[in-house]
Coordinates of C-alpha atoms in Angstrom, one line a residue:
X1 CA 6.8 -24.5 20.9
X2 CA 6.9 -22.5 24.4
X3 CA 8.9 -24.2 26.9
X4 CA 7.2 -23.3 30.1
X5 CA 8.3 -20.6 32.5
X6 CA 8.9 -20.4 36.5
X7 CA 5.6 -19.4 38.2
X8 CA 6.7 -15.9 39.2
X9 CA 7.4 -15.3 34.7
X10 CA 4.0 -16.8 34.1
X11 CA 2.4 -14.2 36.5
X12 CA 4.2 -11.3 34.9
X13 CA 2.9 -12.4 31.4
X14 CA -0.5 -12.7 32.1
X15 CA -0.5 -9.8 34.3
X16 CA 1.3 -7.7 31.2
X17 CA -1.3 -9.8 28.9
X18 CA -3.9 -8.1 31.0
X19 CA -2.5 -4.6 31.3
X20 CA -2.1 -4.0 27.4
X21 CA -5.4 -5.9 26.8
X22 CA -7.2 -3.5 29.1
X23 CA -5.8 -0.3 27.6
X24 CA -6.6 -1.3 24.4
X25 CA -10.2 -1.9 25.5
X26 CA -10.2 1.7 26.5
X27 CA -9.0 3.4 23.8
X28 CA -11.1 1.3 21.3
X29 CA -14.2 2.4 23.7
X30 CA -13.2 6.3 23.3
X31 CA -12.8 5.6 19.7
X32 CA -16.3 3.8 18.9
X33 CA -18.3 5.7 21.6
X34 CA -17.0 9.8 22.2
X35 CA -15.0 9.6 18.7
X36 CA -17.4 7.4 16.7
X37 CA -14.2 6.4 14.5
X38 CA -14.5 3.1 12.7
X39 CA -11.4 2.7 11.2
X40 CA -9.3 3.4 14.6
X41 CA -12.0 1.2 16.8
X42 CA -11.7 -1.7 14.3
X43 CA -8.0 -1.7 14.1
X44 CA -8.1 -1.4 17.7
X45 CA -10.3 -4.4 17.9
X46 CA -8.8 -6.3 15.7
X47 CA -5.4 -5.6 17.6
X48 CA -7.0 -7.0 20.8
X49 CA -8.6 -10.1 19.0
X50 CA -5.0 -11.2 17.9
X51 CA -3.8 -10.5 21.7
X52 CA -6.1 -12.9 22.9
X53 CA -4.5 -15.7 21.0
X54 CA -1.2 -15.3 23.2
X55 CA -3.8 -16.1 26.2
X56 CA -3.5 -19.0 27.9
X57 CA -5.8 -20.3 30.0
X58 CA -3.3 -22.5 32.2
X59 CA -1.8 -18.8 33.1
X60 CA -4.7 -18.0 35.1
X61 CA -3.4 -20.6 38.4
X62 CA -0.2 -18.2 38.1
X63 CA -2.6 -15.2 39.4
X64 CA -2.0 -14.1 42.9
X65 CA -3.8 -10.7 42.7
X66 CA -3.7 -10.8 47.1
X67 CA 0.2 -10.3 47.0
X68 CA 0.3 -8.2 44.4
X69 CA 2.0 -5.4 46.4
X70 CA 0.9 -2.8 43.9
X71 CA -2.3 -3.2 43.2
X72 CA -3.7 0.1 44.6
X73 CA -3.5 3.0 42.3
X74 CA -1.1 5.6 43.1
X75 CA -2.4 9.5 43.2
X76 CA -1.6 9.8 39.7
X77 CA -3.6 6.8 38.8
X78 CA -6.2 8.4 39.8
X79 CA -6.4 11.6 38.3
X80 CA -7.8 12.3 34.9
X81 CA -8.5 15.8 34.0
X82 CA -9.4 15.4 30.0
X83 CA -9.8 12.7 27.4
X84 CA -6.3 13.1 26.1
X85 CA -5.2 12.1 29.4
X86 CA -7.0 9.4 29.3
X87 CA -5.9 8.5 25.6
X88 CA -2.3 9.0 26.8
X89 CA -2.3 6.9 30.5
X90 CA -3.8 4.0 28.0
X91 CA -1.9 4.4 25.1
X92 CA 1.4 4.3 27.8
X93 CA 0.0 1.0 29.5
X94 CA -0.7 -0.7 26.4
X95 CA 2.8 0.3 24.7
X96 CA 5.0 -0.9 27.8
X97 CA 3.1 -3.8 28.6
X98 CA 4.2 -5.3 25.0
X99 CA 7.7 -4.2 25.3
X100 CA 8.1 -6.1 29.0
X101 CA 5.9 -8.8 26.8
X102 CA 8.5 -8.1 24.3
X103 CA 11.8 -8.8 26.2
X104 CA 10.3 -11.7 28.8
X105 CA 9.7 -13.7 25.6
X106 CA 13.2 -13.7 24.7
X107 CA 14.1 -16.1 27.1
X108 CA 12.8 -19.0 25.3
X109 CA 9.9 -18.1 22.6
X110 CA 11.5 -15.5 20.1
X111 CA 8.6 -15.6 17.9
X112 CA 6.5 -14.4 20.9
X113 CA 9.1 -11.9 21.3
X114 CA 9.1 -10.3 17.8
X115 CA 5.3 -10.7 18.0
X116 CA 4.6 -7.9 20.8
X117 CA 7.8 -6.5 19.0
X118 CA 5.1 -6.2 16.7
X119 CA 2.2 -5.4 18.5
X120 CA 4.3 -2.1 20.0
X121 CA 5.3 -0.7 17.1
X122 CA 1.3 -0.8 15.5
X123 CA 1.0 0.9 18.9
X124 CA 2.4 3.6 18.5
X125 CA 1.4 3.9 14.8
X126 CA -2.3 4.3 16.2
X127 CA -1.2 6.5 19.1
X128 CA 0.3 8.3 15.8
X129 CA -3.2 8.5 13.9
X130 CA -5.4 9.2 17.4
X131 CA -3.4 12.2 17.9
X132 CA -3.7 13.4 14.2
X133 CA -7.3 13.3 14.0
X134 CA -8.3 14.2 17.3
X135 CA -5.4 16.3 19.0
X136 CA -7.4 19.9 19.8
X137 CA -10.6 17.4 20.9
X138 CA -9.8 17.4 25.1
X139 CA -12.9 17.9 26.8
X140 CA -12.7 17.8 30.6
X141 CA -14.6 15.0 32.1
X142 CA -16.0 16.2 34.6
X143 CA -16.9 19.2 32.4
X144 CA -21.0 19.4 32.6
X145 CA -21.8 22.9 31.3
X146 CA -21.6 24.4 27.9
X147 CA -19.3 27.3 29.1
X148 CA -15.6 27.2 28.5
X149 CA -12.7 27.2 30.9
X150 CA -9.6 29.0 30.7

């Protein structure tokens, strides 16, 4: 059973809870939507459904999104020139939110720990496939017209 963590660990969690929840959410919408892949957008799904069984509901009085003192998006943040940067910002968010998952559950909840243990390495096993099947497809955005760019 979880012994229960200082205040300031429990906000971490759910914000990292958040973080790789929210990139999946993403890439899954890329995949069912642009891609119309139903093998990567159920996997990814499914991936997401099993996250949501690490959510606890008690976290939420741990949430102090007014001090968060990065909760504006840098420059880099903000800037998206194709779908594969998209696909590789979320992909990134998603894999490093389980590994500080990863290591904050060592401190008392090991199987927790190997869980997003887990849950990064089926990561980057998807971020594997995505790039297999749809590496050349990076569209610009904000690309309207049929013509090319060089």
């Amino acid at each position: 059973m979880e012994e229960s963590y200082s205040p300031k660990i429990e906000r971490l969690i759910d914000a990292n809870l958040n973080r790789l929840k929210e990139g999946l959410r993403v890439i899954e919408d890329i995949c069912r939507y642009i891609h119309d892949d139903q093998n990567l957008t159920s996997a990814l799904k499914s991936l997401r459904h099993q996250l949501q069984e690490s959510y606890a509901l008690d976290r939420l009085n741990f949430r102090d999104i007014e001090s968060d003192v990065q909760k504006r998006s840098t420059q880099s943040e903000q800037q998206r020139e194709t779908l594969r940067d998209l696909i590789i910002a979320n992909f990134s968010r998603a894999e490093e939110s389980a590994r500080v998952l990863e290591e904050v559950f060592k401190l008392n909840d090991v199987t927790s720990s190997e869980r997003f243990k887990t849950t990064r390495y089926q990561l980057y096993a998807l971020e594997k496939c995505y790039f297999q099947a749809y590496l050349f497809e990076t569209p610009r955005i904000n690309n309207t017209s049929n013509s090319k760019q060089s």
